[in-house]
Coordinates of C-alpha atoms in Angstrom, one line a residue:
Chain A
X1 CA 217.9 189.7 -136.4
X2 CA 221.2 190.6 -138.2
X3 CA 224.4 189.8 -136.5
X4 CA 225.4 193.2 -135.3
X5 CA 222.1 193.2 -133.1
X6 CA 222.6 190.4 -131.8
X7 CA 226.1 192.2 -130.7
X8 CA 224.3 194.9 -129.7
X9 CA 221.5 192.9 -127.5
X10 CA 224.2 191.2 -125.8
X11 CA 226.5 193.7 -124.5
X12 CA 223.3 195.3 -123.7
X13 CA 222.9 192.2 -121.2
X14 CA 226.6 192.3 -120.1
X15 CA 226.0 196.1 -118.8
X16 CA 222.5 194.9 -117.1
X17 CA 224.1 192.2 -115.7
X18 CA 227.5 194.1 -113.7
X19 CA 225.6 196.8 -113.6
X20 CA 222.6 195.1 -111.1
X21 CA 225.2 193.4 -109.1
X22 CA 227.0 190.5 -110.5
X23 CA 229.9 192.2 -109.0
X24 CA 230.1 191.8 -105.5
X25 CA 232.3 194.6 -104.7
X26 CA 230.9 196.4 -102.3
X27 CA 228.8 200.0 -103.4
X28 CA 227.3 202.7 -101.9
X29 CA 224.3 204.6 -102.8
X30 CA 225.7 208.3 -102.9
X31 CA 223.7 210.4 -101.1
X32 CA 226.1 213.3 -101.2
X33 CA 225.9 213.0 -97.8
X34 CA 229.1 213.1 -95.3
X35 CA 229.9 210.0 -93.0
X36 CA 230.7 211.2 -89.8
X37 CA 232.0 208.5 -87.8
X38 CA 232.0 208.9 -83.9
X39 CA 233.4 206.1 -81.9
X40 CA 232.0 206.0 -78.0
X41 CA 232.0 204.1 -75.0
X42 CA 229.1 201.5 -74.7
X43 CA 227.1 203.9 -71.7
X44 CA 226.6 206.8 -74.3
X45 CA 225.4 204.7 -77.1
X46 CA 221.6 205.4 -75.7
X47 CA 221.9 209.1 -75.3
X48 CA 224.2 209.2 -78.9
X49 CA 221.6 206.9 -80.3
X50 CA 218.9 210.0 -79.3
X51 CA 221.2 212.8 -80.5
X52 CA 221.9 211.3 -83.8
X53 CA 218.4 211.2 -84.5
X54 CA 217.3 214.7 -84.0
X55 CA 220.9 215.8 -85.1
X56 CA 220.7 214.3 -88.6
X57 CA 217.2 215.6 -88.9
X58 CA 218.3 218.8 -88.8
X59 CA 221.5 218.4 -90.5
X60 CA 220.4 216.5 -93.4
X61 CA 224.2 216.8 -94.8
X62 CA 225.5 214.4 -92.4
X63 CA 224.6 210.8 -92.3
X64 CA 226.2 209.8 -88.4
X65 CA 227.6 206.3 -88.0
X66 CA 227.8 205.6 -84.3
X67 CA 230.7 202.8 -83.0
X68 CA 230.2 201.7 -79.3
X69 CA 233.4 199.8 -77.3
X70 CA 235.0 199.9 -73.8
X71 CA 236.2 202.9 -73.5
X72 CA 240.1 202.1 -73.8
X73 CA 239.1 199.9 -77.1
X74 CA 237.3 203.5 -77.8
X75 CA 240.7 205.3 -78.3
X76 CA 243.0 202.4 -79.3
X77 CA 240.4 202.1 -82.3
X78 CA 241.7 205.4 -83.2
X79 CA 245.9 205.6 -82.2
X80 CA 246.5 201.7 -82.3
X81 CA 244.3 200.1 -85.2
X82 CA 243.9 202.0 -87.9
X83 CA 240.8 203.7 -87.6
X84 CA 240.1 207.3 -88.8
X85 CA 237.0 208.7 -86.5
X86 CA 235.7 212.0 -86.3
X87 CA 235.0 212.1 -82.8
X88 CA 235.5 210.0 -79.8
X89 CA 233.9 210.3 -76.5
X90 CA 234.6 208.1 -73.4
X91 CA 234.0 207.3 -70.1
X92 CA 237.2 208.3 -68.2
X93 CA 238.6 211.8 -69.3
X94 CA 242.0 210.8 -68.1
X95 CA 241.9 207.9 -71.0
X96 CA 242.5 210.8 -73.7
X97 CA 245.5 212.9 -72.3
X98 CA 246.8 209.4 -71.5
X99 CA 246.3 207.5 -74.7
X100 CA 246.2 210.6 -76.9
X101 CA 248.3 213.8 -76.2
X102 CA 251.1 211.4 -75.6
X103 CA 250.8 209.7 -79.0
X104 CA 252.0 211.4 -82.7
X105 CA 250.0 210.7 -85.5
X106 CA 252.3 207.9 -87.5
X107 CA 254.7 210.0 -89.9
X108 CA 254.2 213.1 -88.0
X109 CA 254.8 215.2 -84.7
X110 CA 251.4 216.2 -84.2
X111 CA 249.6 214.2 -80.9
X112 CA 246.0 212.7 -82.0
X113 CA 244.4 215.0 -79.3
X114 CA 245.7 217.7 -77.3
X115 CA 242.4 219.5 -76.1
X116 CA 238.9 217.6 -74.8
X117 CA 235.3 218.4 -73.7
X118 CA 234.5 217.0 -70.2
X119 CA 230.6 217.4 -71.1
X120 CA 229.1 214.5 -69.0
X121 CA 229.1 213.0 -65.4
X122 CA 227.8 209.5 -63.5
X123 CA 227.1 207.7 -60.6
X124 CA 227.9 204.2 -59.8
X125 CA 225.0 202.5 -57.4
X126 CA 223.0 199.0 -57.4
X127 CA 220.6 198.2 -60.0
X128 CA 217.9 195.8 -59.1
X129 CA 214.0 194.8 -59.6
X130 CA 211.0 194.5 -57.4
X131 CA 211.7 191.1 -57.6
X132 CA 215.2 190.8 -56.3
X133 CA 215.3 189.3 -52.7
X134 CA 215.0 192.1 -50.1
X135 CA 214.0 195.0 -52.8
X136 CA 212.0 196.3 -50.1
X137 CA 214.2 196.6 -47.4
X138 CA 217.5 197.8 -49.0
X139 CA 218.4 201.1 -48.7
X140 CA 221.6 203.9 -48.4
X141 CA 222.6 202.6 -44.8
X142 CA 221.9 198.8 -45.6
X143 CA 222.6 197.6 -48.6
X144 CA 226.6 196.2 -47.8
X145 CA 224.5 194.5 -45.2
X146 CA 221.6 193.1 -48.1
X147 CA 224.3 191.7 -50.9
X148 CA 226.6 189.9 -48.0
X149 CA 223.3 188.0 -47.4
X150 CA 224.0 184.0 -48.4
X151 CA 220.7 183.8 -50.4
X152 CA 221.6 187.0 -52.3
X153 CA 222.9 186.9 -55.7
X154 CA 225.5 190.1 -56.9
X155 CA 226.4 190.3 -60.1
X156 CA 230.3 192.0 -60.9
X157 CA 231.9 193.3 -64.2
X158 CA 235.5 192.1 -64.7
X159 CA 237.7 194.7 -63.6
X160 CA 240.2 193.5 -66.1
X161 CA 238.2 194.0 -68.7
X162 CA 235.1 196.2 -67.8
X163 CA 235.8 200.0 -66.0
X164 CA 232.4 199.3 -64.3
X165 CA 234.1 196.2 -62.7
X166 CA 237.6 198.1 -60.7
X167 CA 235.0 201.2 -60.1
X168 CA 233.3 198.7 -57.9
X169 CA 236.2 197.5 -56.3
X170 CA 236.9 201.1 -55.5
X171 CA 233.4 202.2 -54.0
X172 CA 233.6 199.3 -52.2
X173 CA 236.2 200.4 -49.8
X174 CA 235.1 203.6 -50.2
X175 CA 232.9 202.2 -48.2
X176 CA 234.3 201.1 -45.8
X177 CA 235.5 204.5 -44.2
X178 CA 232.2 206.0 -45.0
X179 CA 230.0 203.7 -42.8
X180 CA 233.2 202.6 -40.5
X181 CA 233.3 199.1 -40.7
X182 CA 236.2 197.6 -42.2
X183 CA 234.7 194.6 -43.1
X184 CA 232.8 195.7 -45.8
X185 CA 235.0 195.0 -48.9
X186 CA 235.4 191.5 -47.6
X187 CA 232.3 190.4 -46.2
X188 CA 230.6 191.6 -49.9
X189 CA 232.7 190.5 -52.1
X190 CA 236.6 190.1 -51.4
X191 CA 236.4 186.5 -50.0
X192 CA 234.6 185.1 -53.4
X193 CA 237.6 185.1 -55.2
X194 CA 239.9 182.8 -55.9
X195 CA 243.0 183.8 -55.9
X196 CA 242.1 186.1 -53.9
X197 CA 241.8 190.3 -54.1
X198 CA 244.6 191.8 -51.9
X199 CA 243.8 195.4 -50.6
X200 CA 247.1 196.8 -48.7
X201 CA 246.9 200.5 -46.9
X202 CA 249.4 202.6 -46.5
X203 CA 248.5 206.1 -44.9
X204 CA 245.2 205.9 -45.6
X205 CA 245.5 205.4 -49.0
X206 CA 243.9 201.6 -50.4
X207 CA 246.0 199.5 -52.9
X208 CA 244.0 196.6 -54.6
X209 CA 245.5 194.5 -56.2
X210 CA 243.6 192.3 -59.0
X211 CA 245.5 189.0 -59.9
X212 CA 245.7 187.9 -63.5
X213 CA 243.2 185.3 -63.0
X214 CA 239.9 186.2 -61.3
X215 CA 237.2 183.5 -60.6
X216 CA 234.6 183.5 -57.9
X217 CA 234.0 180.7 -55.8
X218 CA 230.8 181.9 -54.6
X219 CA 227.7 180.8 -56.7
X220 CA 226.4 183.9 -55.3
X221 CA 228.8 186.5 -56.2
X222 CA 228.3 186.1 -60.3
X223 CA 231.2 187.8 -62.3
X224 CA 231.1 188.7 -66.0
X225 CA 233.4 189.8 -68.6
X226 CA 231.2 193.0 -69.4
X227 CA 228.8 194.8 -67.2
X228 CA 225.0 194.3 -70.0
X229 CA 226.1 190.4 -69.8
X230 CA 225.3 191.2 -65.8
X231 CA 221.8 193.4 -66.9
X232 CA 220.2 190.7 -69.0
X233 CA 220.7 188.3 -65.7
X234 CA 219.4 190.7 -63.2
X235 CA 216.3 191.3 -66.1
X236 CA 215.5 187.4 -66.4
X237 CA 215.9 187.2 -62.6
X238 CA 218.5 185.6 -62.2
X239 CA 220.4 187.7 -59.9
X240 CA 219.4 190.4 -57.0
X241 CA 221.5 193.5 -57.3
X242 CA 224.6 194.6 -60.0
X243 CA 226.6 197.5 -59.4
X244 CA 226.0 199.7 -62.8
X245 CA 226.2 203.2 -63.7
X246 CA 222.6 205.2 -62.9
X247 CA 221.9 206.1 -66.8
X248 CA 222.7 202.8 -67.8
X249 CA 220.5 201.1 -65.0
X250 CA 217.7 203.9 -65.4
X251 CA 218.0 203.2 -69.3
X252 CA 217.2 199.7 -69.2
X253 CA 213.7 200.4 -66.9
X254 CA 215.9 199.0 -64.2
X255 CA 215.4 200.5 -60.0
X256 CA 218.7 202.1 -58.9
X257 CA 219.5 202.5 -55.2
X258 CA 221.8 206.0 -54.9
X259 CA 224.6 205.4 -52.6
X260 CA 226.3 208.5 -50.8
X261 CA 228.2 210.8 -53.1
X262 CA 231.5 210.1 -50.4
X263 CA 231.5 206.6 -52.2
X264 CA 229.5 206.4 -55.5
X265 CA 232.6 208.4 -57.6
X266 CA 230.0 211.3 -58.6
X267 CA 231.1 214.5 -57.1
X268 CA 234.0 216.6 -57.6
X269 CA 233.5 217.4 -54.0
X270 CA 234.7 214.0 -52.8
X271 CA 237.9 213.8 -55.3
X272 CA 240.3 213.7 -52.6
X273 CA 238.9 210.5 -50.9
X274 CA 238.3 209.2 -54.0
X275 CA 241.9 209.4 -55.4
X276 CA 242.5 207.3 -52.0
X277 CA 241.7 204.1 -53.7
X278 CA 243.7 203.0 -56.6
X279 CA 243.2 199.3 -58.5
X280 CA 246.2 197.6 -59.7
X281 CA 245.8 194.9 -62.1
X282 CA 248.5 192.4 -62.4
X283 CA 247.4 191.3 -65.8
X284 CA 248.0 193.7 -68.8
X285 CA 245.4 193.4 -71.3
X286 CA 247.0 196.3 -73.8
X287 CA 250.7 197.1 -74.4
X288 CA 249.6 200.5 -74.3
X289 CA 248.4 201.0 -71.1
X290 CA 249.2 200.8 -67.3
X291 CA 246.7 199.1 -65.5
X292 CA 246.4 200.9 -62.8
X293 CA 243.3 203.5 -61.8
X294 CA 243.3 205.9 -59.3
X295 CA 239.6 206.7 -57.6
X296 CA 238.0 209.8 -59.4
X297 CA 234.9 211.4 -60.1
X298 CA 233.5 209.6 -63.2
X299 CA 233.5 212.2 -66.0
X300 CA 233.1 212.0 -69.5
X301 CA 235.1 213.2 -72.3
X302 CA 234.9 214.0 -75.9
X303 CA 237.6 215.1 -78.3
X304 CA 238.2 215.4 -82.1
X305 CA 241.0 213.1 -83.4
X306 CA 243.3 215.4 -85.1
X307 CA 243.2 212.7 -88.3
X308 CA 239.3 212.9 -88.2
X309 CA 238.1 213.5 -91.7
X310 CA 235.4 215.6 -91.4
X311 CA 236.6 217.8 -88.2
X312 CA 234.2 220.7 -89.2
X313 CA 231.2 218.4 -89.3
X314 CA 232.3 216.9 -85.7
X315 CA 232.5 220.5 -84.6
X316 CA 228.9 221.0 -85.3
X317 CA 227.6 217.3 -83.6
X318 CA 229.9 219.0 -80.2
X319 CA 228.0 222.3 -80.6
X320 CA 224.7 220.3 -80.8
X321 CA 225.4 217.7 -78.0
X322 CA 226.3 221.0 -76.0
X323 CA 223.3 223.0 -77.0
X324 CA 219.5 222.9 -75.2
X325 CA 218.6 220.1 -77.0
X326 CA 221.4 218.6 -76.6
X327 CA 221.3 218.8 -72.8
X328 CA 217.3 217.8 -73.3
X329 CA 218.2 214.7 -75.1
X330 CA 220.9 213.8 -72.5
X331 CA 218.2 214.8 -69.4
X332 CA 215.5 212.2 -71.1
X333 CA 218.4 209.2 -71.2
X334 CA 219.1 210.4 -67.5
X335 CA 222.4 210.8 -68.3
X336 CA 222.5 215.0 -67.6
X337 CA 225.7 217.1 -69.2
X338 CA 227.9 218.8 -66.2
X339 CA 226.2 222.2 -65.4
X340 CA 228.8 223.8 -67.1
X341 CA 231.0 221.7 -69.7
X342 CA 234.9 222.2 -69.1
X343 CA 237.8 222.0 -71.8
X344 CA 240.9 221.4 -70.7
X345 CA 242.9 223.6 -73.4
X346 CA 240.3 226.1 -75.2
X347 CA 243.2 228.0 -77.0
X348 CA 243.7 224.8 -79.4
X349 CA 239.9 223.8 -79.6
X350 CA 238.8 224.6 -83.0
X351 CA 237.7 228.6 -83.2
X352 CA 233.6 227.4 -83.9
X353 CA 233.7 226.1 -80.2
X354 CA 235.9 228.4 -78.5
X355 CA 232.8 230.8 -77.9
X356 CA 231.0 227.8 -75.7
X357 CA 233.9 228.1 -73.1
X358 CA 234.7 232.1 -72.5
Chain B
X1 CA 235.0 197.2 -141.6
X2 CA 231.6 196.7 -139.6
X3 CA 231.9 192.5 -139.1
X4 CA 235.8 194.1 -137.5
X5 CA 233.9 196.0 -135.3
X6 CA 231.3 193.6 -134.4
X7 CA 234.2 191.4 -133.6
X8 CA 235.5 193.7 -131.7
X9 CA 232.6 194.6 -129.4
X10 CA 232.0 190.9 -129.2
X11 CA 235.2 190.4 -127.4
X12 CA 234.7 193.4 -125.4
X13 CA 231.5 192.3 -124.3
X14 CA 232.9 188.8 -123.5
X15 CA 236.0 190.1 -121.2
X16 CA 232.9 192.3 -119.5
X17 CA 231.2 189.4 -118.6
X18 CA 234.1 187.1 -117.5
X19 CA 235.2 190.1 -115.1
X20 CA 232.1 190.3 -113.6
X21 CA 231.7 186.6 -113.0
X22 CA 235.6 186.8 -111.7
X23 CA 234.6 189.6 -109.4
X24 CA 231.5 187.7 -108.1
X25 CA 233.2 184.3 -107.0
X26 CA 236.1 186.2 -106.2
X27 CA 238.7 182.7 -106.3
X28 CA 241.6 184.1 -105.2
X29 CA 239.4 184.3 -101.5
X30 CA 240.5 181.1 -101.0
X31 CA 244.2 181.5 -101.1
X32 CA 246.4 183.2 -98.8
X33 CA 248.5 186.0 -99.3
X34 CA 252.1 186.0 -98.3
X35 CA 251.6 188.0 -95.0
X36 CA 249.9 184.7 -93.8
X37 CA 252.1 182.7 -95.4
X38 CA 254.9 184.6 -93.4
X39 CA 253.4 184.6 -89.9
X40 CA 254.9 183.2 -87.3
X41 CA 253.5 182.2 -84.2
X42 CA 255.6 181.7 -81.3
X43 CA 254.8 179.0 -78.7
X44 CA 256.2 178.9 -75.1
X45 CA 255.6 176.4 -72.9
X46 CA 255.1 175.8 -68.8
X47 CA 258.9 175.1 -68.3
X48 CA 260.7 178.0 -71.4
X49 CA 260.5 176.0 -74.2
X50 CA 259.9 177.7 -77.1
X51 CA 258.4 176.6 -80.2
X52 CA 258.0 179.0 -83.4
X53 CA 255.6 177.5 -86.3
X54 CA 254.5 178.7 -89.4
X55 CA 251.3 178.8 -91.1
X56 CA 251.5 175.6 -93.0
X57 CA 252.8 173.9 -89.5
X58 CA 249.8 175.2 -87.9
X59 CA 247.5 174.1 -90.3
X60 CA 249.2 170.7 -90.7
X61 CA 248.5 169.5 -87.3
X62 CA 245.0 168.2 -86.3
X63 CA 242.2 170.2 -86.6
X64 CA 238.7 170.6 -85.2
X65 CA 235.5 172.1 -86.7
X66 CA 232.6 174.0 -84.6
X67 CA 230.4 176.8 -84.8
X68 CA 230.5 179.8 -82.2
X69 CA 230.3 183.4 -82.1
X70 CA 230.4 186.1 -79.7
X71 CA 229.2 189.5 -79.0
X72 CA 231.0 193.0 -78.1
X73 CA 231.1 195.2 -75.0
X74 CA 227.5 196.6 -76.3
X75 CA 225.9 193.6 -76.9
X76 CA 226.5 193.5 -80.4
X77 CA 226.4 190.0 -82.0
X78 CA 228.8 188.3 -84.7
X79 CA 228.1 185.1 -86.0
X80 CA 227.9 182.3 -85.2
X81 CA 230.7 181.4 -87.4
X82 CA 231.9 178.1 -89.1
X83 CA 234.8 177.7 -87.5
X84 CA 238.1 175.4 -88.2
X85 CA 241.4 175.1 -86.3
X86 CA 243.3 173.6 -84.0
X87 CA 242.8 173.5 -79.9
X88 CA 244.7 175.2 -77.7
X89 CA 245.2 172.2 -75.8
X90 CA 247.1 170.7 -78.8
X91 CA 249.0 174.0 -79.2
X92 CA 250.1 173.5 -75.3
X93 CA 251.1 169.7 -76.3
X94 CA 253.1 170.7 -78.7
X95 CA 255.3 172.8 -75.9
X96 CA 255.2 169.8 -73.4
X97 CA 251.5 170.6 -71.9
X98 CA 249.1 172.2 -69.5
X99 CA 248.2 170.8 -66.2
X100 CA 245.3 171.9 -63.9
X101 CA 246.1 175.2 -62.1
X102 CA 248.1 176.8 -65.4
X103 CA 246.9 179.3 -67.3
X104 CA 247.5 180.6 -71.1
X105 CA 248.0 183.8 -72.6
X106 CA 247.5 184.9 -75.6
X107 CA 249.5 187.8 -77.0
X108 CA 248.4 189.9 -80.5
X109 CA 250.1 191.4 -83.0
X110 CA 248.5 194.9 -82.1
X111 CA 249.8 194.4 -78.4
X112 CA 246.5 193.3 -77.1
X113 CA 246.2 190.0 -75.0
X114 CA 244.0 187.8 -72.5
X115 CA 244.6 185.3 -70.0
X116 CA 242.5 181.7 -70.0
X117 CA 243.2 179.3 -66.8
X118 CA 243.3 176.3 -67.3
X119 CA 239.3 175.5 -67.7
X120 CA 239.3 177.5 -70.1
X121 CA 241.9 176.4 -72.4
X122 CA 239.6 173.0 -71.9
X123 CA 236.6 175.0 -73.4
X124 CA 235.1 175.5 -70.0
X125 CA 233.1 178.9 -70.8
X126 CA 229.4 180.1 -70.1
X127 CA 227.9 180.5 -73.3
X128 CA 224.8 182.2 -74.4
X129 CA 222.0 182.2 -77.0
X130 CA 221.4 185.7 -79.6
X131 CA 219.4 187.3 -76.8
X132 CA 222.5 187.1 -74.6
X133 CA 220.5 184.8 -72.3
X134 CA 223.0 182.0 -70.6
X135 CA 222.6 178.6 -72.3
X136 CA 225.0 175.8 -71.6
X137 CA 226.4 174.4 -75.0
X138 CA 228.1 170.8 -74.9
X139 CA 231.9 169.6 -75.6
X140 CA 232.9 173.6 -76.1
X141 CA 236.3 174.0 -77.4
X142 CA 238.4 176.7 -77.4
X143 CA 240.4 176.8 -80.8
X144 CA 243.0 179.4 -82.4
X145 CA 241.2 179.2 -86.2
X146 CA 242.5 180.1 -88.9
X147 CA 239.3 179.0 -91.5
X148 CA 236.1 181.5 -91.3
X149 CA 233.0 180.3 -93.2
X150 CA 235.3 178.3 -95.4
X151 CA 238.3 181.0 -95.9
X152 CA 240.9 181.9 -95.0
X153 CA 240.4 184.8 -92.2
X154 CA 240.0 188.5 -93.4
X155 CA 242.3 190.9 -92.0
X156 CA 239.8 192.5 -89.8
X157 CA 238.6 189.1 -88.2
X158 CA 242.0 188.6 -87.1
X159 CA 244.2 187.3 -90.2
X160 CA 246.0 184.7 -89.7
X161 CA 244.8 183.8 -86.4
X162 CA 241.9 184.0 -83.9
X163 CA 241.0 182.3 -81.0
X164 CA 237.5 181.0 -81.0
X165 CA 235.1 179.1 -79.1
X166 CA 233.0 176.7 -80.4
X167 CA 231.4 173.3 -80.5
X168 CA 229.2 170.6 -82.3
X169 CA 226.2 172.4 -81.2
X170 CA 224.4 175.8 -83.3
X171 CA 224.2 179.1 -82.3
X172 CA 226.6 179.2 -79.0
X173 CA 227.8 182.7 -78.5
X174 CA 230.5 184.1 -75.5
X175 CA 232.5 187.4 -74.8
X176 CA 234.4 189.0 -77.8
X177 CA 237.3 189.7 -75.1
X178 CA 238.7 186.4 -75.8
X179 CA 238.3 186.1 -79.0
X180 CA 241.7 187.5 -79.6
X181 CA 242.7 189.0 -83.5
X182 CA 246.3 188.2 -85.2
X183 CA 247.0 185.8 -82.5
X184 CA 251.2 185.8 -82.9
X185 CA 252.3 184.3 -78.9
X186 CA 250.7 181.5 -77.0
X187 CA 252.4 181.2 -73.4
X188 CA 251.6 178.8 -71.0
X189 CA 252.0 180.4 -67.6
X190 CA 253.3 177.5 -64.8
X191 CA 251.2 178.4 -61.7
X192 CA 252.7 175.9 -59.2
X193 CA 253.4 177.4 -56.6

C-alpha cells in the first residue's frame, strides 16, 4: 500500500472513531420532533403519564418530557432556577398568581403567567388495606376515634415540606367542629409532637402554628418528609392508615375512606369553613414564599410560562387534556377534571383556547 | 506537491484524533473553575460568631468518604453517589459547636434552606434501600461534599457545595429535601431555652 493510502485508511479511522462516539459530548438522535417539556406536581404524574401516551400517539410531532416535584419546587423550577418549561401544572391554583403573576421574566416587564386553567379537583381522606388494624370497623363517623387508638399506626407528610402534610393539619380541625368534639386534633395527632403544634382561635378562625423542628414522639404517629415515603410503609404493612389524596391512594390499588366534604377540602361549597383554618409555619424553606396556607378547596391549576419555547405545542397538550379523552384518561386515574374547567383571565389565554371558555 | 498534501492530511487527521481523545477524558473535569474557587461559605455559630471560609479552607480541613443517595418528591432515585467532604459536625466546631437540643440550618445560594436538629447533624436519619423500603444503614454521616464520583460537583448537583448523607455501608438512600444545592450559610440555631 502506497503512502497516501495509508493517509487515506487512517483518517478514514479517525472519522469512524469520533464519529461512533469517542466523544463523549452528549448527542441526540434528531427526530425532527419538538421537546415539549411540562413540569407537574408529583399527584398528576399518573394521569400525565396516561395522557402523554395517547397524546404523542396522535401528535407524532411532539416527543413530551414529563418533570414531577412538589408543587412550589414545580414553579420555582421555572421563575427561580433557570428552567424553560412549556407548561406547568400544580396542585394549589393560588401557587401561580402567587409565584408567577407577581414575578417579571429577568430583563423584562412581562410576569411568567398572568392567566391559568383550574382543570382538576381532590379530596384528602385515609388510605389504608384490609390489613391495617380495624379495616373493618372504620368508617365516616369513627375514624378520629380508630387512628387515636394506641396500637394504631398513622403515617403524616411533613407539612414543612409536603402540601399533603399542613392539608392534614387543616382537616383535622376541620374536624373538630364538624363532629363537635374539640379534642380531635389533639387526641390524633397534636400531642405526638415534640415541640409541640400550637393551634390558637380567634373568632372562629384556627391558627396552627408548625415550629421549625417537627419530630414525633409517638412510635405510632410516623412522620415523613414526603407523602409516597408514607405509601410504601402502609403497602409493606407497616402502618394502618395515611392521610393521602383519593387519586393518589386509588392509584396505588390502595382502599380510601371518604370523609365529609365539610372537612376533606373538596368542595367549593364548603370554602368558607375551609378558609377558617390557616397553617403557619415558622420555618421558611424558600426565600420566595410565605409559609402560610389558608384552608381551601384543593384545585388544580395549569398555565403556560410566558418563556415556554414551544407555547403553540403546549396549547394543543391543554386542548387535549381538556378534551373527551382527556377527561376519559383523567376518569380511569380517578383523578376526574372539574365539570366545567375555569380560567381566571380568558382575554390573555392564547386565542386557540379562548373558544373552550365562552 | 502530493507528499505536501499527504503531510497535510496526516496532521489533520492527527489533531482529529487527539480532540476526540481530549473530548473523551475530558481533564479539565477535574479542576475547578473560578466560581468555585470564589465561593464563600459563611459559618455562624450558637453564640454570633461568624466564620467565612473559602473553598481551599473547606477542603483543607478533615474529610470523610461514604456512599449515599437520595430520591425526589416522586420517588425518583439518584445514586448512590461516592461521596467526599467534611461533616457538619466539624463545620459546627469550627464556630465553637453544637450541643444536644440545637439545630442547623442550611441556607442556598438560590434562597432555598432546611433545618436539621441536632440528631441529625450527628447523621441520625431513616434511610432506605432503591425500593424506598426503610433499611437502617450504620455510622451515617451527614456531610456538606464538595467531591462527586471523584469531581468536583457539577453545577446542577449543587456546585460547590451539597449536603449529603452517607456512610461506610452501599446503597443507603434518604429524602432529597436535605440534600441542599450551592450550600453558601451554615447557622447553628442555640435552642436553650
Amino acid at each position: 500500500m502506497s503512502a497516501r493510502k495509508w493517509v487515506y485508511a487512517f483518517l478514514l479511522v479517525a472519522i469512524i472513531l469520533t464519529a461512533t462516539g469517542c466523544s463523549r459530548t452528549d448527542t441526540r438522535q434528531d427526530n425532527g420532533k419538538v421537546e415539549l417539556k411540562v413540569i407537574i406536581a408529583g399527584s398528576l404524574m399518573v394521569p400525565f403519564q396516561a395522557i402523554e401516551k395517547e397524546f404523542e400517539r396522535d401528535n407524532p410531532d411532539i416527543d413530551v418530557l414529563l418533570e414531577g416535584h412538589g408543587s412550589v419546587q414545580a414553579i420555582r423550577c421555572v421563575t427561580e432556577l433557570g428552567d424553560i418549561a412549556d407548561l406547568t401544572a400544580v396542585a394549589d391554583t393560588q401557587l401561580i398568581p402567587a409565584m408567577m403573576y407577581s414575578t417579571r421574566i429577568p430583563g423584562s416587564d412581562t410576569p411568567y403567567a398572568d392567566w391559568l386553567v383550574k382543570f382538576s379537583a381532590n379530596r384528602l381522606g385515609i388510605a389504608y388495606k384490609d390489613e391495617s388494624a380495624y379495616s373493618s370497623e372504620i368508617n365516616a363517623d369513627n375514624w378520629y376515634e380508630i387512628i387515636s387508638r394506641p396500637d394504631v399506626s398513622i403515617g403524616l407528610a411533613d407539612p414543612r415540606i409536603d402540601a399533603m402534610g399542613y392539608r392534614t393539619l387543616m382537616t383535622m380541625q376541620l374536624a373538630e367542629d364538624y363532629y363537635s368534639d374539640n379534642t380531635i386534633f389533639e387526641r390524633t395527632i397534636g400531642d405526638a409532637f415534640n415541640p409541640p403544634l400550637v393551634v390558637s382561635e380567634q373568632g372562629g378562625d384556627f391558627n396552627i402554628i408548625v415550629p421549625e423542628i417537627v419530630k414525633s414522639n409517638q412510635s405510632r404517629v410516623k412522620l415523613r418528609s414526603y407523602s409516597i415515603q408514607l405509601m410504601a410503609l402502609l403497602e409493606s404493612g407497616d402502618l394502618d392508615y395515611s392521610f393521602e389524596y383519593e387519586s393518589v391512594a386509588k392509584q396505588r390499588g390502595l382502599k380510601f375512606l371518604s370523609l365529609p366534604e365539610a372537612i376533606d377540602l373538596s368542595s367549593p361549597d364548603y370554602n368558607k369553613q375551609y378558609r377558617q383554618v390557616e397553617v403557619n409555619l415558622d420555618f421558611k424553606r424558600f426565600a420566595s414564599v410565605i409559609p402560610s396556607f389558608k384552608g381551601t378547596q384543593i384545585v388544580y391549576g395549569l398555565t403556560i410560562p410566558e418563556n415556554a419555547q414551544h407555547p403553540g405545542e403546549a396549547e394543543r397538550l391543554i386542548e387535549y387534556v381538556l378534551s373527551p379523552d382527556g377527561r376519559r384518561i383523567f376518569e380511569q386515574c380517578h383523578q376526574p377534571l372539574l365539570a366545567t374547567p375555569v380560567c381566571d383571565n380568558v382575554q390573555a389565554l392564547p386565542e386557540s383556547l379562548q373558544p373552550l371558555f365562552r | 506537491m502530493k507528499d505536501k498534501m499527504a503531510k497535510a492530511l496526516l496532521i489533520i487527521g492527527v489533531l482529529f484524533i487527539l480532540g476526540s481523545v481530549l473530548v473523551y477524558l475530558q481533564p479539565w473535569q477535574g479542576q475547578v473553575d473560578a466560581e468555585t474557587r470564589n465561593w464563600q461559605l459563611t459559618l455562624v455559630g450558637r453564640d454570633g460568631d461568624e466564620k467565612v471560609l473559602s473553598y481551599k479552607d473547606i477542603t483543607g480541613l478533615p474529610a470523610y468518604q461514604g456512599k449515599g443517595g437520595f430520591f425526589s418528591t416522586i420517588g425518583i432515585v439518584y445514586g448512590p453517589y461516592d461521596a467526599k467532604g467534611v461533616t457538619l459536625e466539624e463545620l459546627c466546631e469550627q464556630v465553637g459547636g453544637i450541643v444536644q437540643g440545637d439545630a442547623v440550618m442550611i441556607t442556598a445560594k438560590d434562597g432555598y434552606s432546611t433545618v436539621l436538629d441536632y440528631e441529625q447533624v450527628m447523621g441520625e436519619f431513616i434511610t432506605y434501600n432503591s425500593e424506598l423500603k426503610e433499611v437502617p444503614h450504620p455510622e451515617l454521616k451527614t456531610i456538606l461534599m464538595y467531591k462527586q464520583d471523584g469531581k468536583p460537583l457539577a453545577d446542577e448537583d449543587g456546585k460547590p457545595f451539597r449536603i449529603a448523607v452517607v456512610s461506610k455501608d452501599q446503597g443507603l438512600l434518604n429524602e432529597g429535601t436535605y440534600w441542599v444545592k450551592w450550600v453558601n450559610k451554615i447557622e447553628v440555631l442555640n435552642k436553650t431555652p
